[in-house]
Coordinates of C-alpha atoms in Angstrom, one line a residue:
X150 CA -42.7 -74.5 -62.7
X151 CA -41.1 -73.3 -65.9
X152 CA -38.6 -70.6 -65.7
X153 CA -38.4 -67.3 -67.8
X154 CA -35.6 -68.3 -69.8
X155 CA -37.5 -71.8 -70.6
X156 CA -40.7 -69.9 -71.7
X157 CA -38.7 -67.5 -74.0
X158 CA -36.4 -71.0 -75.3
X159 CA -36.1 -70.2 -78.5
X160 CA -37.8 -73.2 -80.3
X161 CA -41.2 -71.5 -79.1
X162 CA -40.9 -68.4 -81.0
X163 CA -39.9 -69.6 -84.6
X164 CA -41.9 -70.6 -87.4
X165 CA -41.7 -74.1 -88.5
X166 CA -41.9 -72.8 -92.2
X167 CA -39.3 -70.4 -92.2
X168 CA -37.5 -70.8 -89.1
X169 CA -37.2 -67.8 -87.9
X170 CA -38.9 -65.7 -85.0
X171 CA -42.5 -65.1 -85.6
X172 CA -43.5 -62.3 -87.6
X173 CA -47.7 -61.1 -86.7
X174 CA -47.8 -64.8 -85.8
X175 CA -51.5 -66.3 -86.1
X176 CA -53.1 -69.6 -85.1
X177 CA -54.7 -72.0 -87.0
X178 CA -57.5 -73.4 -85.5
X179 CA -56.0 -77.2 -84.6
X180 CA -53.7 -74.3 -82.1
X181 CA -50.5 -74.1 -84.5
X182 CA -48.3 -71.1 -85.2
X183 CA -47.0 -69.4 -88.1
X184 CA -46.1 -66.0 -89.7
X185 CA -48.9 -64.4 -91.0
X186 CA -47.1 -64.2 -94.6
X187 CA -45.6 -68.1 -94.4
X188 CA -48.8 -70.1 -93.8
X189 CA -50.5 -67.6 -96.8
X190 CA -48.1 -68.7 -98.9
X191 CA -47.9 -72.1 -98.2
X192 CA -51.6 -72.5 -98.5
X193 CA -51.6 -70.4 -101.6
X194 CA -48.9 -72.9 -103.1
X195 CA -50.9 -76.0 -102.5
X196 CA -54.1 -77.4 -103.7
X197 CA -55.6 -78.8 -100.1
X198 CA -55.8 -76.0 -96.7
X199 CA -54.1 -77.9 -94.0
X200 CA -51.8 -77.3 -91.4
X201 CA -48.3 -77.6 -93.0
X202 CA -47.5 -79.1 -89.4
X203 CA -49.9 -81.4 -87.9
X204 CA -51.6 -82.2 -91.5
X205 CA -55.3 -81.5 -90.3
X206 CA -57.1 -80.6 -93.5
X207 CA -59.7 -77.6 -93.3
X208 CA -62.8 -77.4 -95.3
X209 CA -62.1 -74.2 -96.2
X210 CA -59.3 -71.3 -95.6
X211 CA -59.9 -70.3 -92.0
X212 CA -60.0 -66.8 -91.1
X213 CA -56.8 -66.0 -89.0
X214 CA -56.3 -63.3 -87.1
X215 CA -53.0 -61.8 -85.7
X216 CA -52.3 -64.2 -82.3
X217 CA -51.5 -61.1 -79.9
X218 CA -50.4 -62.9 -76.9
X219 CA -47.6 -64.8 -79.0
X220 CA -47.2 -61.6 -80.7
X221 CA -46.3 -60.1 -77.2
X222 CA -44.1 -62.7 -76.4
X223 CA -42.1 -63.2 -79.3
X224 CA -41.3 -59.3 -79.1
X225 CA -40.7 -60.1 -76.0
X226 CA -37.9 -62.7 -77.1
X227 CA -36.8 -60.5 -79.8
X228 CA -35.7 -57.9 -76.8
X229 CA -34.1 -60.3 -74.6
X230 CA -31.9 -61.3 -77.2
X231 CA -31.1 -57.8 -78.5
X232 CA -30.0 -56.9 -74.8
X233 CA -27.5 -60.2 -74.8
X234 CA -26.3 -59.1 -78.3
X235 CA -25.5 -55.7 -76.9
X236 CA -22.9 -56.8 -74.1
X237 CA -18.9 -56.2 -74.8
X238 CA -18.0 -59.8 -76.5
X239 CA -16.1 -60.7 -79.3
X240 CA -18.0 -60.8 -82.6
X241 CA -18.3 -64.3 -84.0
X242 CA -19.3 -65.4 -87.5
X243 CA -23.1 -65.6 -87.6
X244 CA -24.2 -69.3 -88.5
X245 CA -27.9 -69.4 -89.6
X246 CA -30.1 -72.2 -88.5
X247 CA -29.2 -75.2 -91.0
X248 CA -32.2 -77.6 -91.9
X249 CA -33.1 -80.7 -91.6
X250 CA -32.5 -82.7 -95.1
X251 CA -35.1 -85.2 -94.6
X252 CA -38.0 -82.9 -93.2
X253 CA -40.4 -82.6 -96.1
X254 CA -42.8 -79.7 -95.8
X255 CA -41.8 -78.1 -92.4
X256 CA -37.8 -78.4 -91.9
X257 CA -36.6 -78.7 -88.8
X258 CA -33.6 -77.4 -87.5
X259 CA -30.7 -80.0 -87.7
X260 CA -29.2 -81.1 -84.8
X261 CA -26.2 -82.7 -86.1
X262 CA -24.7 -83.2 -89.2
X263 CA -23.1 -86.5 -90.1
X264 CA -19.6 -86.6 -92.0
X265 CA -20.4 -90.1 -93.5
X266 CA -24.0 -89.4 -94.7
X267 CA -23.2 -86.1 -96.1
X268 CA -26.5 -85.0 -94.5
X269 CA -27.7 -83.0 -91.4
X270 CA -30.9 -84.3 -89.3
X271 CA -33.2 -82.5 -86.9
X272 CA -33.7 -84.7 -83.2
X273 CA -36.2 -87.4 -84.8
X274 CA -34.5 -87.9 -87.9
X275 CA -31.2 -88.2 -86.3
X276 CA -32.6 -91.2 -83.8
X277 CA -31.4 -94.2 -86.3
X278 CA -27.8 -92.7 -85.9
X279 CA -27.9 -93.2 -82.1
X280 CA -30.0 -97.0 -83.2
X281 CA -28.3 -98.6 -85.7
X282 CA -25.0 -100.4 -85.4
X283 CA -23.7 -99.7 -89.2
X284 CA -24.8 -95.4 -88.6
X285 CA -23.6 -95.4 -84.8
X286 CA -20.0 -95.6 -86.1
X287 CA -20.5 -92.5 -87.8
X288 CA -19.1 -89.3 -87.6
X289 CA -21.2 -86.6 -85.8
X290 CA -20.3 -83.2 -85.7
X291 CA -22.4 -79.7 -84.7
X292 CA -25.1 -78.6 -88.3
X293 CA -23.4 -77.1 -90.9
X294 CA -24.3 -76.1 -93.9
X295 CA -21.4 -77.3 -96.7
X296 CA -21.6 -80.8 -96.4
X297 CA -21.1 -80.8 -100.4
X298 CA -17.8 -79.2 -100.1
X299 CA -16.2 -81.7 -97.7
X300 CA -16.5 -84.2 -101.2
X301 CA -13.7 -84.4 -103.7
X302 CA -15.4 -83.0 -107.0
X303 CA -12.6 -85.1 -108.6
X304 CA -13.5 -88.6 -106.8
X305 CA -16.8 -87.5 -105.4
X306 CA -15.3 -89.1 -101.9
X307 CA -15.1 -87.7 -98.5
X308 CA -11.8 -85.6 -98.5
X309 CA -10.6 -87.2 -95.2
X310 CA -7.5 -86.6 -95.2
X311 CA -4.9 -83.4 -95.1
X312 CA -2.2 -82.7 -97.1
X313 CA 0.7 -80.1 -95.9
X314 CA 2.5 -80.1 -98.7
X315 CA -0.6 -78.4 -101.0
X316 CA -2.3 -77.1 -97.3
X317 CA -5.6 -79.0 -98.6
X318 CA -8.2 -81.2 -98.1
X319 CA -8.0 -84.8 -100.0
X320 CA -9.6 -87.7 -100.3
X321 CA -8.3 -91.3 -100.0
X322 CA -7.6 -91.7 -104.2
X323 CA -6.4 -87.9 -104.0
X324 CA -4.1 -89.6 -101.9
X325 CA -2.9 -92.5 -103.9
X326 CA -2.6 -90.4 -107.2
X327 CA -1.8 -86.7 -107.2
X328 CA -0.5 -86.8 -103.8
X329 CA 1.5 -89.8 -103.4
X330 CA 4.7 -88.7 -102.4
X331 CA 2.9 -85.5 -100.7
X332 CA 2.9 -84.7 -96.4
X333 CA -0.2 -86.8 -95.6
X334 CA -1.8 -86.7 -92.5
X335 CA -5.2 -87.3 -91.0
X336 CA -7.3 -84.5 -90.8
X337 CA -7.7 -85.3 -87.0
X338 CA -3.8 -85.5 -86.3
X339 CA -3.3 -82.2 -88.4
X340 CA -6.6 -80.2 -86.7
X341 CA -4.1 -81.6 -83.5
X342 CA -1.2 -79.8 -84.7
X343 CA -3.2 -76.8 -85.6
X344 CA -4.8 -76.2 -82.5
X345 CA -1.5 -76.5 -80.5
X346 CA -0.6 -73.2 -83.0
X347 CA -3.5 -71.5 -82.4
X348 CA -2.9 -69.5 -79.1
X349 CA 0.5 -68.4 -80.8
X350 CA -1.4 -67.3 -83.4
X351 CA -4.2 -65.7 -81.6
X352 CA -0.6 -63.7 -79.6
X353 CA 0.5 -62.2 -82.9
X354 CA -3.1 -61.4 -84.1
X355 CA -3.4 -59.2 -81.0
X356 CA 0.2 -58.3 -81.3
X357 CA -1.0 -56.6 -84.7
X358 CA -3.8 -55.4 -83.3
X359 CA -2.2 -53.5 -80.4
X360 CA 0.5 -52.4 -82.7
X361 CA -2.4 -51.1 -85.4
X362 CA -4.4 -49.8 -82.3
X363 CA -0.6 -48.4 -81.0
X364 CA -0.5 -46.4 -84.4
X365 CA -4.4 -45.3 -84.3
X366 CA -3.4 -43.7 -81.4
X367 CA -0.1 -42.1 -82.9
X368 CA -1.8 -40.8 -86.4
X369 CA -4.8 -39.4 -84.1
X370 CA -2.5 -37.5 -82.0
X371 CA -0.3 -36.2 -85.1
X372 CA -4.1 -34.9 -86.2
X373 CA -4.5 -33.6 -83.1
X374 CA -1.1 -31.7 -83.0
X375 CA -1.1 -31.1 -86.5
X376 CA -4.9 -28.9 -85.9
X377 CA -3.2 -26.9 -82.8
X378 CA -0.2 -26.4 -85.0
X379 CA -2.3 -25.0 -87.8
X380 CA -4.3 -23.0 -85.4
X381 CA -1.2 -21.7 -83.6
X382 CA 0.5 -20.7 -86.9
X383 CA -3.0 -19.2 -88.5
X384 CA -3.7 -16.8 -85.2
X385 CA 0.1 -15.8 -85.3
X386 CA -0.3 -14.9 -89.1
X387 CA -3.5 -13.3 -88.9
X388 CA -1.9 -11.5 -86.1
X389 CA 0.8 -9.9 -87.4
X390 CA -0.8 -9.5 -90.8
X391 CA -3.7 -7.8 -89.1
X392 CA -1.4 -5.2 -87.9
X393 CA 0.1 -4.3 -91.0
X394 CA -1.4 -1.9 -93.8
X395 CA -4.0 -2.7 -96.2
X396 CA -1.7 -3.4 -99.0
X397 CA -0.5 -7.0 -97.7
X398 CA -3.9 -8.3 -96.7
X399 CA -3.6 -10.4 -99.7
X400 CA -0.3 -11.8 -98.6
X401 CA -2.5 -12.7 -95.0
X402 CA -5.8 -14.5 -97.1
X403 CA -2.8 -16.6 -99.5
X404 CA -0.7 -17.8 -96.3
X405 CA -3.9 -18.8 -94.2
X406 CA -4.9 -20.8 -97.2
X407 CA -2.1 -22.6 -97.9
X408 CA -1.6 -23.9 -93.9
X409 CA -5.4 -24.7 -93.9
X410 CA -4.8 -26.8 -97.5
X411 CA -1.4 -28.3 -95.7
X412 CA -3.8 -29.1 -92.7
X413 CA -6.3 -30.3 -94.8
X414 CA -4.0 -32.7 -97.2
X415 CA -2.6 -33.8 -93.7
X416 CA -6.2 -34.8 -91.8
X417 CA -7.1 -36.2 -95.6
X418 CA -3.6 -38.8 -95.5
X419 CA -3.6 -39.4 -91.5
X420 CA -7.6 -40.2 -92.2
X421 CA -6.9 -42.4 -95.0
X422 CA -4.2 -44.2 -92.8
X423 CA -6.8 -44.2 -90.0
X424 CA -9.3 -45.8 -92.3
X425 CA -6.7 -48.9 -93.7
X426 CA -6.2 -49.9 -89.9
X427 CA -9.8 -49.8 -88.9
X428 CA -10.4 -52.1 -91.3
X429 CA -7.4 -54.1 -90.5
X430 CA -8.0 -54.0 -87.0
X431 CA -12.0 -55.6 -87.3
X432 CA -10.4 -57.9 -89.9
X433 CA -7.6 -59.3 -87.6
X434 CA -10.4 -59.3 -84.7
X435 CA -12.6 -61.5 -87.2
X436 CA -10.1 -63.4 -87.5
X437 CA -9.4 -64.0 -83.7
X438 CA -13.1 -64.5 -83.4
X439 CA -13.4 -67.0 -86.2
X440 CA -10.3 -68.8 -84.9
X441 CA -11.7 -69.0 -81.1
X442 CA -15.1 -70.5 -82.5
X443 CA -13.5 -72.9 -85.3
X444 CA -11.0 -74.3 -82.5
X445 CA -13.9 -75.5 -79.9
X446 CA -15.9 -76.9 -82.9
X447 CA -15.6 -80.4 -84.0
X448 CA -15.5 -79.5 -87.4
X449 CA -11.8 -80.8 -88.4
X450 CA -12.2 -79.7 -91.7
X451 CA -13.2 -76.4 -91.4
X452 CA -11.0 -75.5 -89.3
X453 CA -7.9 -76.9 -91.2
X454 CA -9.7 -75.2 -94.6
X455 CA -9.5 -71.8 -92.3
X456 CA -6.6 -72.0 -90.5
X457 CA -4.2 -71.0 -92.9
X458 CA -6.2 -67.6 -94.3
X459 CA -6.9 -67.5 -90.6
X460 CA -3.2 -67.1 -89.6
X461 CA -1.6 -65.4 -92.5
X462 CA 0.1 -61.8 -92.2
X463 CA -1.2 -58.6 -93.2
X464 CA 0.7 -57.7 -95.7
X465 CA 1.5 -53.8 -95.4
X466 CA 4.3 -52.9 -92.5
X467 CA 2.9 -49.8 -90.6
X468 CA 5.9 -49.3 -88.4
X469 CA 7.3 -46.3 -90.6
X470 CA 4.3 -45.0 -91.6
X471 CA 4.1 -41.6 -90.8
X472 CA 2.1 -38.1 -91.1
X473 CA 4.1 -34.9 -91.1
X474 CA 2.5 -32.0 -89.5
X475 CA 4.6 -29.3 -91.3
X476 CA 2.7 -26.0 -90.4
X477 CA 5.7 -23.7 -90.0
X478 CA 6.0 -20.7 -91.3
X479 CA 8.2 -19.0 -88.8
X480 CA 10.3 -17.2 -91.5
X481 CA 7.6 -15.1 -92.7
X482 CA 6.7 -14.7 -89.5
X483 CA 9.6 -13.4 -88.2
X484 CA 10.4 -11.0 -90.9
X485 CA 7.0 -9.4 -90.6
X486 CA 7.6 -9.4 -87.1
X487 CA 10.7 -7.2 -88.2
X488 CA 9.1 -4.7 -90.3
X489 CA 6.0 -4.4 -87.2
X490 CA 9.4 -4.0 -84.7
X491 CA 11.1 -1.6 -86.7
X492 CA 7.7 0.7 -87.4
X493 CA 7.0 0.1 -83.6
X494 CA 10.7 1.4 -82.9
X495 CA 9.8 4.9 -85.0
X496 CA 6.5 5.2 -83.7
X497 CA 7.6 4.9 -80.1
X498 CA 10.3 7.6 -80.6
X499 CA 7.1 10.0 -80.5
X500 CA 6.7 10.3 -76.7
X501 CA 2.8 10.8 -76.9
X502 CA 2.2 7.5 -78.7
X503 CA 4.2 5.3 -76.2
X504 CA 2.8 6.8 -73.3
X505 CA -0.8 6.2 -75.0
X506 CA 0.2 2.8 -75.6
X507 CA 1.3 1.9 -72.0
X508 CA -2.1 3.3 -70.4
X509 CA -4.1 0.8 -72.3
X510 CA -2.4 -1.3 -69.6
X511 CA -3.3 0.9 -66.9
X512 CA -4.6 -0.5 -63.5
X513 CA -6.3 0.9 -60.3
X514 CA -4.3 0.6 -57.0
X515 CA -5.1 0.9 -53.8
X516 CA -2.7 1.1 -50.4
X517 CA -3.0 -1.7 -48.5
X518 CA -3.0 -0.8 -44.3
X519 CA -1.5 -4.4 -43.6
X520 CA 1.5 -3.6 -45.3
X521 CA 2.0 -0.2 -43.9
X522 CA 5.4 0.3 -41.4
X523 CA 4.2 2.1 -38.1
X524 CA 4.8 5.5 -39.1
X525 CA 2.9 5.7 -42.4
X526 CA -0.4 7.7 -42.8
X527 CA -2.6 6.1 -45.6
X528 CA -5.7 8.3 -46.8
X529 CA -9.4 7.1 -46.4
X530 CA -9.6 6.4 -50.4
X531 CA -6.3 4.3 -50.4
X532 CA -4.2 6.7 -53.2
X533 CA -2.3 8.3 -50.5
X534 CA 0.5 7.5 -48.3
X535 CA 2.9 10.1 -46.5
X536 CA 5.0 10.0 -43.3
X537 CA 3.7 10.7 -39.5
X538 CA 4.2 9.9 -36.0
X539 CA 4.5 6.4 -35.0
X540 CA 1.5 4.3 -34.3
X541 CA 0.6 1.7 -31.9
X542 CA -0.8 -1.0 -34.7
X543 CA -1.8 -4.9 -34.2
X544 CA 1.2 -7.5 -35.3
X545 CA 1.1 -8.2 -39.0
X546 CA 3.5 -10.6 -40.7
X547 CA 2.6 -8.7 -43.9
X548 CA 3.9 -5.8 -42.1
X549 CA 7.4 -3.9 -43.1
X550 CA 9.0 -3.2 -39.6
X551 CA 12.3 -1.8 -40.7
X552 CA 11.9 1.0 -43.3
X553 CA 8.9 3.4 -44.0
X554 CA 7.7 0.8 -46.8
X555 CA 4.1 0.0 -48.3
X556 CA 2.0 -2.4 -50.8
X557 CA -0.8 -1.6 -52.8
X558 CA -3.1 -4.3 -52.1
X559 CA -3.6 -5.4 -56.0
X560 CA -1.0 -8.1 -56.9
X561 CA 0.0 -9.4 -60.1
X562 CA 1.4 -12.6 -62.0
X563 CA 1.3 -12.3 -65.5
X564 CA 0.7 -9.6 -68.2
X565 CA 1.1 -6.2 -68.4
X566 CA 0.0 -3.8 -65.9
X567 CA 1.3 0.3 -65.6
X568 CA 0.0 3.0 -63.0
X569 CA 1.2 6.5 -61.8
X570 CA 2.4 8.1 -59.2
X571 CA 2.8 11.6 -57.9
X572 CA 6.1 12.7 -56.2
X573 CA 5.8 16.3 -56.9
X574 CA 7.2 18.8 -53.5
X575 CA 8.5 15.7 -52.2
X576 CA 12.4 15.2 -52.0
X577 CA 13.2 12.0 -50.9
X578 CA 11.1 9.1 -52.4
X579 CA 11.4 5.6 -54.1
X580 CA 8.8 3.5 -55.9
X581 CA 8.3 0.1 -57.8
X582 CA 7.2 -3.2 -57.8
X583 CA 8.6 -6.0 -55.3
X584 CA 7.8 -9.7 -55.1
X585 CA 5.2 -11.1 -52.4
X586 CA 8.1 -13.6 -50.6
X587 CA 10.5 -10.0 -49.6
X588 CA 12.0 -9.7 -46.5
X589 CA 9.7 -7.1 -44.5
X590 CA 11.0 -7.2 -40.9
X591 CA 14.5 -7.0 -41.4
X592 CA 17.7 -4.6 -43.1
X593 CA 17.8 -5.0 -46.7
X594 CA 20.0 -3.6 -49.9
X595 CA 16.6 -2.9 -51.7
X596 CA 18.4 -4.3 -54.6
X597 CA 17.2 -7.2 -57.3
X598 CA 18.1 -10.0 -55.2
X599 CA 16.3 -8.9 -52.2
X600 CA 12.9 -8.5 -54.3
X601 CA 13.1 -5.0 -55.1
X602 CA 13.0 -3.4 -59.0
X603 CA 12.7 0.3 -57.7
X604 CA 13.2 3.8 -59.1
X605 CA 13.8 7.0 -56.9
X606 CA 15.0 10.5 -55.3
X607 CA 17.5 10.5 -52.7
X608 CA 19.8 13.4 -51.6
X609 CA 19.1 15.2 -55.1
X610 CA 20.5 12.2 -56.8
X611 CA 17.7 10.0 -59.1
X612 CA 18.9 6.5 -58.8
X613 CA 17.7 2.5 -59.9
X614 CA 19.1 -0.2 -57.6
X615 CA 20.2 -3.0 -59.5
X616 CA 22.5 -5.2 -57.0
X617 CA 24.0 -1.6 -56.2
X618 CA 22.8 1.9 -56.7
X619 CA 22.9 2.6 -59.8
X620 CA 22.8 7.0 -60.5
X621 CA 20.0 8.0 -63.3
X622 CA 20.6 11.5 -64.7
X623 CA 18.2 13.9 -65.3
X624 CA 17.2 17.0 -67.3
X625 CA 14.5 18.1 -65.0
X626 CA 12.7 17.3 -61.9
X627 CA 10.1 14.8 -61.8
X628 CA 6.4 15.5 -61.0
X629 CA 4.7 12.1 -61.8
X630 CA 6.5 8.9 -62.1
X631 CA 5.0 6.3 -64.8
X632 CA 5.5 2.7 -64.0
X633 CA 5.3 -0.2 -66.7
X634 CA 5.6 -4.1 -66.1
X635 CA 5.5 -6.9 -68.7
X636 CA 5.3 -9.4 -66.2
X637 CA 6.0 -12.0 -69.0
X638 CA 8.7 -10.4 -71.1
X639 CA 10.5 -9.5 -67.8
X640 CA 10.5 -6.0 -68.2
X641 CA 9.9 -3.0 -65.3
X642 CA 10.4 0.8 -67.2
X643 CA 10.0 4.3 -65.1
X644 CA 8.7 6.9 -67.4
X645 CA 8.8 11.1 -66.8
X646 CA 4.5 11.3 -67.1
X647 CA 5.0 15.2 -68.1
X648 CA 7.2 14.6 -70.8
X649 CA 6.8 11.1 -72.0
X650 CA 10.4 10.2 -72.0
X651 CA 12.0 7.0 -70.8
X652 CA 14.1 7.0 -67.5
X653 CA 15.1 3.6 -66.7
X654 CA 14.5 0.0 -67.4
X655 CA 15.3 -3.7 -65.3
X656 CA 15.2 -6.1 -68.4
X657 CA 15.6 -9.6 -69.0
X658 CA 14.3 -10.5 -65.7
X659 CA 13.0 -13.7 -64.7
X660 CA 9.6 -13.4 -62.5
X661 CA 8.2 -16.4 -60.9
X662 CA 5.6 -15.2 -58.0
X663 CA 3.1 -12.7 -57.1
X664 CA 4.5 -9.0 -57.8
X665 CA 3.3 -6.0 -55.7
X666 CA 3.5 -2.1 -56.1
X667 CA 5.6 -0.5 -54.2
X668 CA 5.8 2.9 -51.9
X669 CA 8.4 4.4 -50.0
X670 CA 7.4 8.2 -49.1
X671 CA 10.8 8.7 -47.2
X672 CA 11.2 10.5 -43.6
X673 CA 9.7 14.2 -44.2
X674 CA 13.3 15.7 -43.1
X675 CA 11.5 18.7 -40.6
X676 CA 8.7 18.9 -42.9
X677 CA 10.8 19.0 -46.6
X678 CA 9.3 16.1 -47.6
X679 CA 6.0 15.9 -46.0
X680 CA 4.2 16.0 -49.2
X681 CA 2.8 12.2 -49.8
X682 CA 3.0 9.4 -52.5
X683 CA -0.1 9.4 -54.6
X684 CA -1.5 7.6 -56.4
X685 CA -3.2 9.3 -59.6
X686 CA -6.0 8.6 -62.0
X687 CA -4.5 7.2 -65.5
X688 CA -6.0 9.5 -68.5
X689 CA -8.5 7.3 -70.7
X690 CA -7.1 6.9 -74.0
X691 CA -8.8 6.9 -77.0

């Protein structure tokens, strides 16, 4: 039983008049195939209807219609080699089907092609070659379809020989004139000599290849950094232009345009270069291609007529080849950034307007019971914390067990956060922020290095702790504390609420966990300070 790949063998499905897959085939009526356009046009051309491949002569044109089973199946063909066209492989040159030379009306496609003959002959046309005596000694090689070339023009003889000192084809009376005292080989003994180069050549072809590739990768990357660069610069412009007045918007529309028209001449010169080594890359991996399928061919002479264009170097050197990404603009950044600073600096000498500024950063806390030592008394809504007799409470390894210490339950570990905090009536108090790794269960300094950046009362004496108590003086008492973090920058400032003013900062700190609210409401010293911590609503601003 045939198998599917003989049925859809491509002999079956081309037309013996123009060799190629059947388009609309029809059938004549003696049962042979053709495009419909072919066997119109070949009847049209000649002065008797017959069938251009069996001969039988019709009385008159027969009426042909489209053959829809061969129709089917030559579609059918075209798919199954569309699919095999599609998988990964090299690329190879495309050699069209070469035809017989003796075939009259119908060619057939050649088989072979003889060097001797200059001639190429389809199966039954090639038979005396394999008959003969005198033709069996000649040489055979796979169709092609430049026969005429392989002759001298000068001595119209077979150029059979090679010479290295002109890289050329030549023929024996080449050989005993122009080239007498020339390198001459036979074109067998020099395709030898070529093909033992050819893998070494094939290694630097990919060498260039991976090198191009290598650089492909590079220029897209510079593109790449070159758009966040331009991005990065463009938001930071915009930015600080945006926040100046009216009168330098200008300044903002001319320095956005000039890093887009940098980006843009950067993309345009890295695409260029992107576009050279594409096209060197599918020209060196023609080249590979055409090398692979020239070596396992038996045509000597085109191989040896290829092999030097074949292995020749690209000319241009991309190892230097470069694209700058030169987006900076961090002078004019930074003196903008100056003249924002310095009008920030004024503006925040007006207590109102830094204290406005904070609360945009203002969050909403609530006491967390977990964290809460023994003795502390925590309201039903979570703002307020004071100090009360000791309670019999389930083990907690969030739990401060040493000092009269408690957490809001909102942590934080980046940006800027502020909140409030009432310690009016009270006498003895200290507040903050802490990180989440602090001691809880044993004696502590309360000081940077244990995890503490705190502010508070103690013995009429305001005080920060840095590694050591550290004594904050002040005009008035405090009613509400005001506590602002830049998590980022490092930065923990106290703030008198009532009067806007600064009290104390921790700068240049370096955070690198989770950081808590703090509360410390202190014993109540027979009822002095009974009055609790709390936790107060941040006005809206504006």
């Amino acid at each position: 039983m045939a198998t599917a790949s003989s049925l859809l063998s491509e002999e079956r499905f081309l037309c013996s008049i123009c060799l190629d897959v059947f388009t609309q085939p029809v059938s004549t009526p003696c049962g042979h195939n053709f495009c419909t356009a072919c066997i119109h046009t070949y009847w049209d051309s000649n002065a008797i209807c017959q069938c251009p491949f069996c001969k039988t002569t019709f009385s008159s044109r027969p009426e042909l219609r489209v053959n829809t089973v061969m129709s089917e199946l030559a579609a059918e063909f075209e798919k199954m080699v569309q699919v095999k066209s599609s998988a990964p492989k090299p690329q190879i040159p495309q050699f069209h089907v070469v035809p017989c030379d003796i075939c009259s009306d119908v060619k057939e496609k050649a088989v072979k092609s003889c060097l001797m003959c200059l001639m190429s002959f389809c199966q039954v046309h090639l038979e005396p070659h394999h008959r003969v005596p005198v033709l069996k000694s000649h040489k055979l090689i796979d169709p092609v379809s430049d026969l005429d070339d392989r002759m001298c023009k000068k001595h119209s003889k077979v150029t059979e020989l090679y010479c290295r000192t002109d890289q050329a084809c030549v023929c024996v009376s080449c050989f005993k004139t122009n080239h007498k005292s020339h390198d001459i080989v036979s074109l067998e003994e020099e395709y030898e000599s070529a093909i033992v180069k050819k893998d070494a050549v094939k290694t630097d072809i990919q060498k260039m290849i991976q090198s191009r590739s290598d650089k492909i990768d590079e220029l897209e990357k510079s593109i790449d950094i070159g758009q966040k660069e331009a991005e990065k610069e463009k938001e930071a412009c915009v930015q600080v232009f945006s926040d100046l007045i009216s009168s330098i918007q200008r300044s903002q529309a001319e320095i956005v345009e000039v890093i887009d028209e940098r980006n843009r001449a950067m993309k345009e010169k890295a695409e260029g270069f992107l576009k050279e080594l594409r096209m060197e890359v599918a020209e060196l991996q023609r080249r590979s291609s055409q090398l692979e399928h020239l070596s396992q061919s038996e045509d000597h002479h085109s191989f040896l007529q290829n092999f030097p264009t074949l292995s020749s170097p690209l000319e241009k050197d991309w190892t230097n080849v470069v694209v700058q990404t030169n987006m900076s603009f961090g002078e004019v950044r930074r003196a903008l950034a100056e003249v924002k600073l310095t009008a920030n600096e004024i503006m925040q000498n007006i207590p109102e307007i830094k204290m406005k500024r904070m609360r945009e950063h203002a969050v909403d806390l609530t006491l967390d019971p977990d964290t809460a030592y023994c003795s502390l008394v925590i309201s039903e809504d979570g703002k307020q914390v004071s100090t009360g007799d000791g309670q019999n409470l389930p083990n907690n390894p969030k739990r401060f067990e040493m000092y009269l210490e408690v957490l809001a339950k909102e942590g934080f570990t980046g940006g800027k956060f502020y909140y409030e905090v009432q310690v009016k009536k009270k006498t003895q108090w200290i507040v903050g922020i802490v990180r989440e790794s602090l001691d809880r269960k044993g004696n502590t300094d309360l000081s940077i290095s244990d995890g503490y950046w705190i502010f508070g009362l103690e013995e009429s004496v305001y005080f920060a702790s840095e590694n050591s108590k550290v004594e904050v003086k002040m005009k008035e008492k405090l009613q509400t504390v005001g506590i602002f973090v830049d998590y980022d920058e490092g930065l923990v400032s106290f703030y008198n609420v009532d009067s806007g003013l600064h009290i104390y900062s921790y700068i240049g700190q370096r955070f690198t966990e989770k950081l808590f609210p703090y509360f410390c409401p202190q014993g109540s010293n027979n009822g002095l300070n009974s009055a609790p911590l709390i936790i107060t609503p941040v006005p809206q601003t504006d």
